[in-house]
mmCIF file of C-alpha atoms in Angstrom:
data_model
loop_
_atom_site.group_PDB
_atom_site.id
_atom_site.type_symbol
_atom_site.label_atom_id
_atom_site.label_comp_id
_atom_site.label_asym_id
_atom_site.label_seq_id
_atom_site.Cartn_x
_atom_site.Cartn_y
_atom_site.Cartn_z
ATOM 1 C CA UNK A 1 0.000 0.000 0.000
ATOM 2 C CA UNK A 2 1.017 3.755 -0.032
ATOM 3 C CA UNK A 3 1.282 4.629 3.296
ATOM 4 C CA UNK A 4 2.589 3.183 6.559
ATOM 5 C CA UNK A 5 0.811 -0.150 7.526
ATOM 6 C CA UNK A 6 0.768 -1.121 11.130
ATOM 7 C CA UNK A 7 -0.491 -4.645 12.154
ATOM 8 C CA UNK A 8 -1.900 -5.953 14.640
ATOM 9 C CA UNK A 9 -4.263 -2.854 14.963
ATOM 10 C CA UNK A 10 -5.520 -3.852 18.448
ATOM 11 C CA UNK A 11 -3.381 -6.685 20.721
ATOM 12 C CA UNK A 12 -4.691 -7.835 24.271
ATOM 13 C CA UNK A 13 -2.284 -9.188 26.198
ATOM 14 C CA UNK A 14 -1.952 -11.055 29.355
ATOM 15 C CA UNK A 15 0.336 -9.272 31.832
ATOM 16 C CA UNK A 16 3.660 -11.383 31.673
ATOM 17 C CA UNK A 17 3.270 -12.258 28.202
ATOM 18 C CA UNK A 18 5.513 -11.379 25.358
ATOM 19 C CA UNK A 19 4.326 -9.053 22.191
ATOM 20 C CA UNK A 20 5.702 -8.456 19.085
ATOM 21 C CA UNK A 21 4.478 -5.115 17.135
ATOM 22 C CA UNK A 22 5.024 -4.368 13.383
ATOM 23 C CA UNK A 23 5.941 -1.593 11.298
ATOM 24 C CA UNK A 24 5.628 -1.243 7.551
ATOM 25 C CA UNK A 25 6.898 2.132 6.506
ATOM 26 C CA UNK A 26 6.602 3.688 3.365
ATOM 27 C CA UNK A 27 8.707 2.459 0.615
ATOM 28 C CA UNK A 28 11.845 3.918 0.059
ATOM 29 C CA UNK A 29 11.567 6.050 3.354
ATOM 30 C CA UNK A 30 15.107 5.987 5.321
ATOM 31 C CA UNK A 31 13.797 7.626 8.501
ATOM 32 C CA UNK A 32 11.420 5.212 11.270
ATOM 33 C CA UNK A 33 10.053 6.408 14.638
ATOM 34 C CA UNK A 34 8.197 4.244 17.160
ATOM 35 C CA UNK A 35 5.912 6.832 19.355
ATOM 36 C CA UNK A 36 3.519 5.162 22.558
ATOM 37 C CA UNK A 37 0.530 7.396 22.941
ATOM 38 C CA UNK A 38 -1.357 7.696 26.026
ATOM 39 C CA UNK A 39 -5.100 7.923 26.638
ATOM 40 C CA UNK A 40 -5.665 12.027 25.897
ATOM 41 C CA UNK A 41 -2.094 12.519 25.501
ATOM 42 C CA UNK A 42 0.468 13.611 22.958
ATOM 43 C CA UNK A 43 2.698 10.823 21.374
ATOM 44 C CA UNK A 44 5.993 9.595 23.450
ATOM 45 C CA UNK A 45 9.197 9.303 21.561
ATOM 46 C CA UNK A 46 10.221 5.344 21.784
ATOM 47 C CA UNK A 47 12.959 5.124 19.082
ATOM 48 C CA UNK A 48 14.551 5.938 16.030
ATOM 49 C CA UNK A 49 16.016 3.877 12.820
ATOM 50 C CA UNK A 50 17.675 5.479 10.014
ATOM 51 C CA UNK A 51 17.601 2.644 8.008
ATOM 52 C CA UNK A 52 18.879 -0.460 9.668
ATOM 53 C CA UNK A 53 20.566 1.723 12.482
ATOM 54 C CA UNK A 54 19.283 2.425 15.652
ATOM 55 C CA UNK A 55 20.507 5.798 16.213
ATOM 56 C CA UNK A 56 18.303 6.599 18.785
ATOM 57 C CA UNK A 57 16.501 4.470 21.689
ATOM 58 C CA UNK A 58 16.966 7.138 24.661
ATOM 59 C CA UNK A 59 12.579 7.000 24.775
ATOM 60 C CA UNK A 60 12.623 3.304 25.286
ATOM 61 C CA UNK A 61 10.860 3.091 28.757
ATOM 62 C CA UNK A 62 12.558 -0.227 30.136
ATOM 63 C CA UNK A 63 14.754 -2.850 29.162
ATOM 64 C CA UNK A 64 11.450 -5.128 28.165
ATOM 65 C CA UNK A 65 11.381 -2.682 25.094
ATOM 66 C CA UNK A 66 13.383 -3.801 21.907
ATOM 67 C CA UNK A 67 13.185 -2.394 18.350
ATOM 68 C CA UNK A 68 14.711 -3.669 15.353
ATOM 69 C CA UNK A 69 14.660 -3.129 11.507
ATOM 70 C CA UNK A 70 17.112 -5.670 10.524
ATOM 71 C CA UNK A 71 17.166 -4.791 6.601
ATOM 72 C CA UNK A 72 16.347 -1.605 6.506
ATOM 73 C CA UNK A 73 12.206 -1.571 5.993
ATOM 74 C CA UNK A 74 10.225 -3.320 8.241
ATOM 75 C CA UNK A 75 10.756 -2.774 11.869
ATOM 76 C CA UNK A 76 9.396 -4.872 15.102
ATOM 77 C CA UNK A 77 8.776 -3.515 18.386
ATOM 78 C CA UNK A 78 9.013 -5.868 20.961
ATOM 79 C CA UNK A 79 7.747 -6.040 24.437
ATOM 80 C CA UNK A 80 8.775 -8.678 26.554
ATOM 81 C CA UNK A 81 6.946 -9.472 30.128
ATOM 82 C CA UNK A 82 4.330 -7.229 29.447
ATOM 83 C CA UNK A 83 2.841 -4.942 32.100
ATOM 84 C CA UNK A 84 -0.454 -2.877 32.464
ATOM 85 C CA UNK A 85 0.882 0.356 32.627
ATOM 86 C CA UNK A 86 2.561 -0.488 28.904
ATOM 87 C CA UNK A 87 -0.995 -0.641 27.655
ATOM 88 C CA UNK A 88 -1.758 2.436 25.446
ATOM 89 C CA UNK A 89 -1.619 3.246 21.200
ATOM 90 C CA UNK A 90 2.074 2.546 19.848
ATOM 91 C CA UNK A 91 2.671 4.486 16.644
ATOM 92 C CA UNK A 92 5.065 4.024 13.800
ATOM 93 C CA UNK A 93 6.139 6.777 11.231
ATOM 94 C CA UNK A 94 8.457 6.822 8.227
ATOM 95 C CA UNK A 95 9.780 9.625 6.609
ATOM 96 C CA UNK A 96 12.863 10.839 4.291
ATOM 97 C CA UNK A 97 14.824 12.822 6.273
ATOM 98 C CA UNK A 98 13.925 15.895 7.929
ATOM 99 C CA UNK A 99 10.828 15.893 5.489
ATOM 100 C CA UNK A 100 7.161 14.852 6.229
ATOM 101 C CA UNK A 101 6.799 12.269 8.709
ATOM 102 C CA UNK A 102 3.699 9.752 7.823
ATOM 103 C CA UNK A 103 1.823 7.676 11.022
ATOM 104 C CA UNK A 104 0.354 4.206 10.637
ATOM 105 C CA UNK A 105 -2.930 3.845 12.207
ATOM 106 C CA UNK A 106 -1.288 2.463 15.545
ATOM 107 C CA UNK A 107 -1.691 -0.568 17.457
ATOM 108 C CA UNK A 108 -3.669 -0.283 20.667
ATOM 109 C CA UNK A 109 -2.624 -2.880 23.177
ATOM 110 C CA UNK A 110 -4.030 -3.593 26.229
ATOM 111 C CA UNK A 111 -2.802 -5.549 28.737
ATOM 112 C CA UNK A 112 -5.081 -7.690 31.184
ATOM 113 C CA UNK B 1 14.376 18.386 26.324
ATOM 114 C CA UNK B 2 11.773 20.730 23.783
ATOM 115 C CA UNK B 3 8.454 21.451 25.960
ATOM 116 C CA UNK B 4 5.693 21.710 23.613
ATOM 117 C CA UNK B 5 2.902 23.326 24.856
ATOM 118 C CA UNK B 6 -0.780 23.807 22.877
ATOM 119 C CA UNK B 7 -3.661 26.270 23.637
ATOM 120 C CA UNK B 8 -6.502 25.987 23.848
ATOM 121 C CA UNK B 9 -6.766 22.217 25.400
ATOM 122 C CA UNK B 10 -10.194 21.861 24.324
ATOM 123 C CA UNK B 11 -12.079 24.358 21.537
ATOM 124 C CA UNK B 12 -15.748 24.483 21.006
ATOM 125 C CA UNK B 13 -17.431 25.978 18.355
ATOM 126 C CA UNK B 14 -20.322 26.853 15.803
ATOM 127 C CA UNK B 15 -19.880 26.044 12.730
ATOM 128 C CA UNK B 16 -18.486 28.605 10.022
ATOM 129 C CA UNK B 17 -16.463 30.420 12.283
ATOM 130 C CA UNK B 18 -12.651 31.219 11.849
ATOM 131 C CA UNK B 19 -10.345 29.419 14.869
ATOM 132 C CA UNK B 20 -7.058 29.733 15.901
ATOM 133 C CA UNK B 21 -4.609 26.935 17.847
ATOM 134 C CA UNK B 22 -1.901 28.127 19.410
ATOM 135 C CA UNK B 23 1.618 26.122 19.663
ATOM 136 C CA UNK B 24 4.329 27.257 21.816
ATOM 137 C CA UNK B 25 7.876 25.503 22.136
ATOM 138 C CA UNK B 26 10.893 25.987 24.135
ATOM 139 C CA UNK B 27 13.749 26.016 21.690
ATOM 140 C CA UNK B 28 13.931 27.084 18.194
ATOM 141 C CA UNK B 29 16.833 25.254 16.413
ATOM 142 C CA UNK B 30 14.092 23.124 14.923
ATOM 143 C CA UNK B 31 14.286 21.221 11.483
ATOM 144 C CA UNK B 32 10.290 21.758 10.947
ATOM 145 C CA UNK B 33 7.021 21.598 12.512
ATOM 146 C CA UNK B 34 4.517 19.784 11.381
ATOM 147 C CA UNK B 35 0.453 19.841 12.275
ATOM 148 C CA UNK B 36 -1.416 16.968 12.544
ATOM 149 C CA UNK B 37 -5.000 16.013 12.831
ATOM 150 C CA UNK B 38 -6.220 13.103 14.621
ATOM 151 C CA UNK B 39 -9.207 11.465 14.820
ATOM 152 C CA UNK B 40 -10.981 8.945 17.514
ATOM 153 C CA UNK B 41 -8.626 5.795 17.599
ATOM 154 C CA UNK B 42 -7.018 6.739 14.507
ATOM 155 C CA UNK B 43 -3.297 7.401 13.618
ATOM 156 C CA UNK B 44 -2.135 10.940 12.525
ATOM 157 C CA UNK B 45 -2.856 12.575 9.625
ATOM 158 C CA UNK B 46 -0.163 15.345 8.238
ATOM 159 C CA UNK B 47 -1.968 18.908 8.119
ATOM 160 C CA UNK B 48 0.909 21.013 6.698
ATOM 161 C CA UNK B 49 4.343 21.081 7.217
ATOM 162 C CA UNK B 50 6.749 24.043 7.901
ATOM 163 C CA UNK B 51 10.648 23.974 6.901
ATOM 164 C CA UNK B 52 12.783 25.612 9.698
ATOM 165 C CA UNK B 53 13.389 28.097 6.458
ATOM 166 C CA UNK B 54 9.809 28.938 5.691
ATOM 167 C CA UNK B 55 7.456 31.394 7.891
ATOM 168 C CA UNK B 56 4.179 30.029 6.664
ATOM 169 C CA UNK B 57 2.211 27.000 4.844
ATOM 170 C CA UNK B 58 -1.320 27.015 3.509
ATOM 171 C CA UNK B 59 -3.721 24.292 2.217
ATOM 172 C CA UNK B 60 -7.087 24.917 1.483
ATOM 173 C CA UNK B 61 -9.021 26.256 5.173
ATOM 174 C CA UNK B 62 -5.830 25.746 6.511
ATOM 175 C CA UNK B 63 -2.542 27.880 7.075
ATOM 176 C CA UNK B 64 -0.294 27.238 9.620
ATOM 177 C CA UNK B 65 2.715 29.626 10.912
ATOM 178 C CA UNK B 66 5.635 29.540 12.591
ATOM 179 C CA UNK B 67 7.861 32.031 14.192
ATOM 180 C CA UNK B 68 10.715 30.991 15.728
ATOM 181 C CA UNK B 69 12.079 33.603 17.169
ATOM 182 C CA UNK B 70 9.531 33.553 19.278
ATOM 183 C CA UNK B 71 8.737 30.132 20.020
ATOM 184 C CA UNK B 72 5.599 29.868 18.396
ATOM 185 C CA UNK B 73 3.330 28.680 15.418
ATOM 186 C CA UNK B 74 -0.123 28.898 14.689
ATOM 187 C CA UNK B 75 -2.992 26.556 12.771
ATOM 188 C CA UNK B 76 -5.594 29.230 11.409
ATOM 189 C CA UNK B 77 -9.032 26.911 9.920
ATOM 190 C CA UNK B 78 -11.126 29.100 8.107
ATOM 191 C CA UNK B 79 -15.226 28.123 7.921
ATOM 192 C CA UNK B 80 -15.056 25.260 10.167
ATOM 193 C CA UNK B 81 -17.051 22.743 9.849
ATOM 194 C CA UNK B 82 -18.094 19.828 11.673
ATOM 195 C CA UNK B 83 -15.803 17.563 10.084
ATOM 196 C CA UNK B 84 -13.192 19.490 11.228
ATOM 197 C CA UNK B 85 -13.556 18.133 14.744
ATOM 198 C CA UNK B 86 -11.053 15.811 15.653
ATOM 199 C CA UNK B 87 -7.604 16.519 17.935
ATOM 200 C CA UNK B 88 -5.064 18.794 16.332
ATOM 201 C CA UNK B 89 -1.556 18.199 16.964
ATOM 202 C CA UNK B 90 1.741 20.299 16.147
ATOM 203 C CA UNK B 91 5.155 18.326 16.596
ATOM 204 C CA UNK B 92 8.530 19.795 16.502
ATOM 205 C CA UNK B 93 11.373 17.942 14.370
ATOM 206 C CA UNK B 94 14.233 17.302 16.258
ATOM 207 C CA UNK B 95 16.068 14.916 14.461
ATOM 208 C CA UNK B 96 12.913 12.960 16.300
ATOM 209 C CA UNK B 97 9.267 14.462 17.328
ATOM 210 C CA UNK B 98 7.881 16.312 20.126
ATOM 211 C CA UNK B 99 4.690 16.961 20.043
ATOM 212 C CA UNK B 100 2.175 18.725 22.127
ATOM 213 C CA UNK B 101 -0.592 17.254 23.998
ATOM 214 C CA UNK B 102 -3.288 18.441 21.378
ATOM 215 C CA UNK B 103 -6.190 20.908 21.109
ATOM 216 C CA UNK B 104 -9.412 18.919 20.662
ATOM 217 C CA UNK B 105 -11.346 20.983 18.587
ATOM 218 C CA UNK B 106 -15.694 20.466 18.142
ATOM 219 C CA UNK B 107 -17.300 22.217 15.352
ATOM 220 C CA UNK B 108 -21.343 21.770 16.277
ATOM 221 C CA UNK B 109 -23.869 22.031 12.949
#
């Protein structure tokens, strides 16, 4: 498709389980941000990929965050040992860079 | 760390009238801003974007400014309408985002 596609849209998860979140970015776009929104908040800067680097992961919460984007396209967010107060709308964007960043539609998880 | 702040929180309004959202931000070396529109359980949607370089951007109802000398830029929506409503968001390039926590704006018929 043209624009960023984010999948699963909605995840419930089990506190304690393990989640894996993906990200496909526009094609051709060098630049990838992971964002976690908050119920009636602004998005939260996670991390940042220019292609397959990670140049910056300073918003990652907690250890039981991991991002990757092994090739240079898709990218994976990972949460390991999942706890409640991770639920809440995580947000991918591509972009070239320093032009217009594009958002997915998010994935809301929820953890029970 | 950029503080982003947006004014009003929460804008109600009849329909057809002009509105203004206010953006403020604590440092100015900036790459771009960029407004946003958001709607229930949806992802963004890119408004307009402004180059560090530029002072203003326009599309359609909308024109957005930005003056960074003094911190600020503004989303003017001409005519609003109801499907206007929806959370606006501005977000300040970094190298990443920062974005403020949103004006929710209501345009009633």
């Amino acid at each position: 498709g043209a624009g960023v596609s984010q999948s699963p849209r909605y995840k419930v998860a089990k506190r304690g389980q393990d989640v894996a979140l993906r990200c496909d970015p526009i094609s051709g776009h060098v630049s990838l941000f992971w964002y976690q929104q908050a119920l009636g908040q602004g998005p939260e800067f996670l991390t940042y990929f220019q292609n397959e680097a990670q140049l910056d992961k300073s918003g990652l919460p907690s250890d039981r965050f991991f991002a990757e984007r092994p090739e240079g396209s898709v990218s994976t967010l990972k949460i390991q040992r999942t706890q409640q107060e991770d639920s809440a709308v995580y947000l991918c964007a591509s972009s070239l860079v320093d032009f217009e960043a594009f958002f997915g539609q998010g994935t809301r998880l929820t953890v029970v | 760390k950029q503080e982003v702040t947006q004014i009003p929180a929460a804008l109600s309004v009849p329909e057809g009238e002009n509105l203004v959202l206010n953006c403020s931000f604590t440092d100015s070396a900036i790459y771009n801003l960029q407004w946003f529109r958001q709607d229930p359980g949806k992802g963004l949607t890119s408004l307009l974007l402004i180059q560090s370089s530029q002072r203003e951007q326009t599309s359609g109802r909308l024109n957005a400014s930005l003056d960074k000398s003094s911190g600020r830029s503004t989303l003017y929506i001409a005519a609003s309408q109801p499907g206007d409503s929806a959370t606006y968001l501005c977000a300040l390039n970094f190298n990443k985002f920062y974005f403020g926590s949103g004006t929710k704006l209501n345009v009633k018929p």
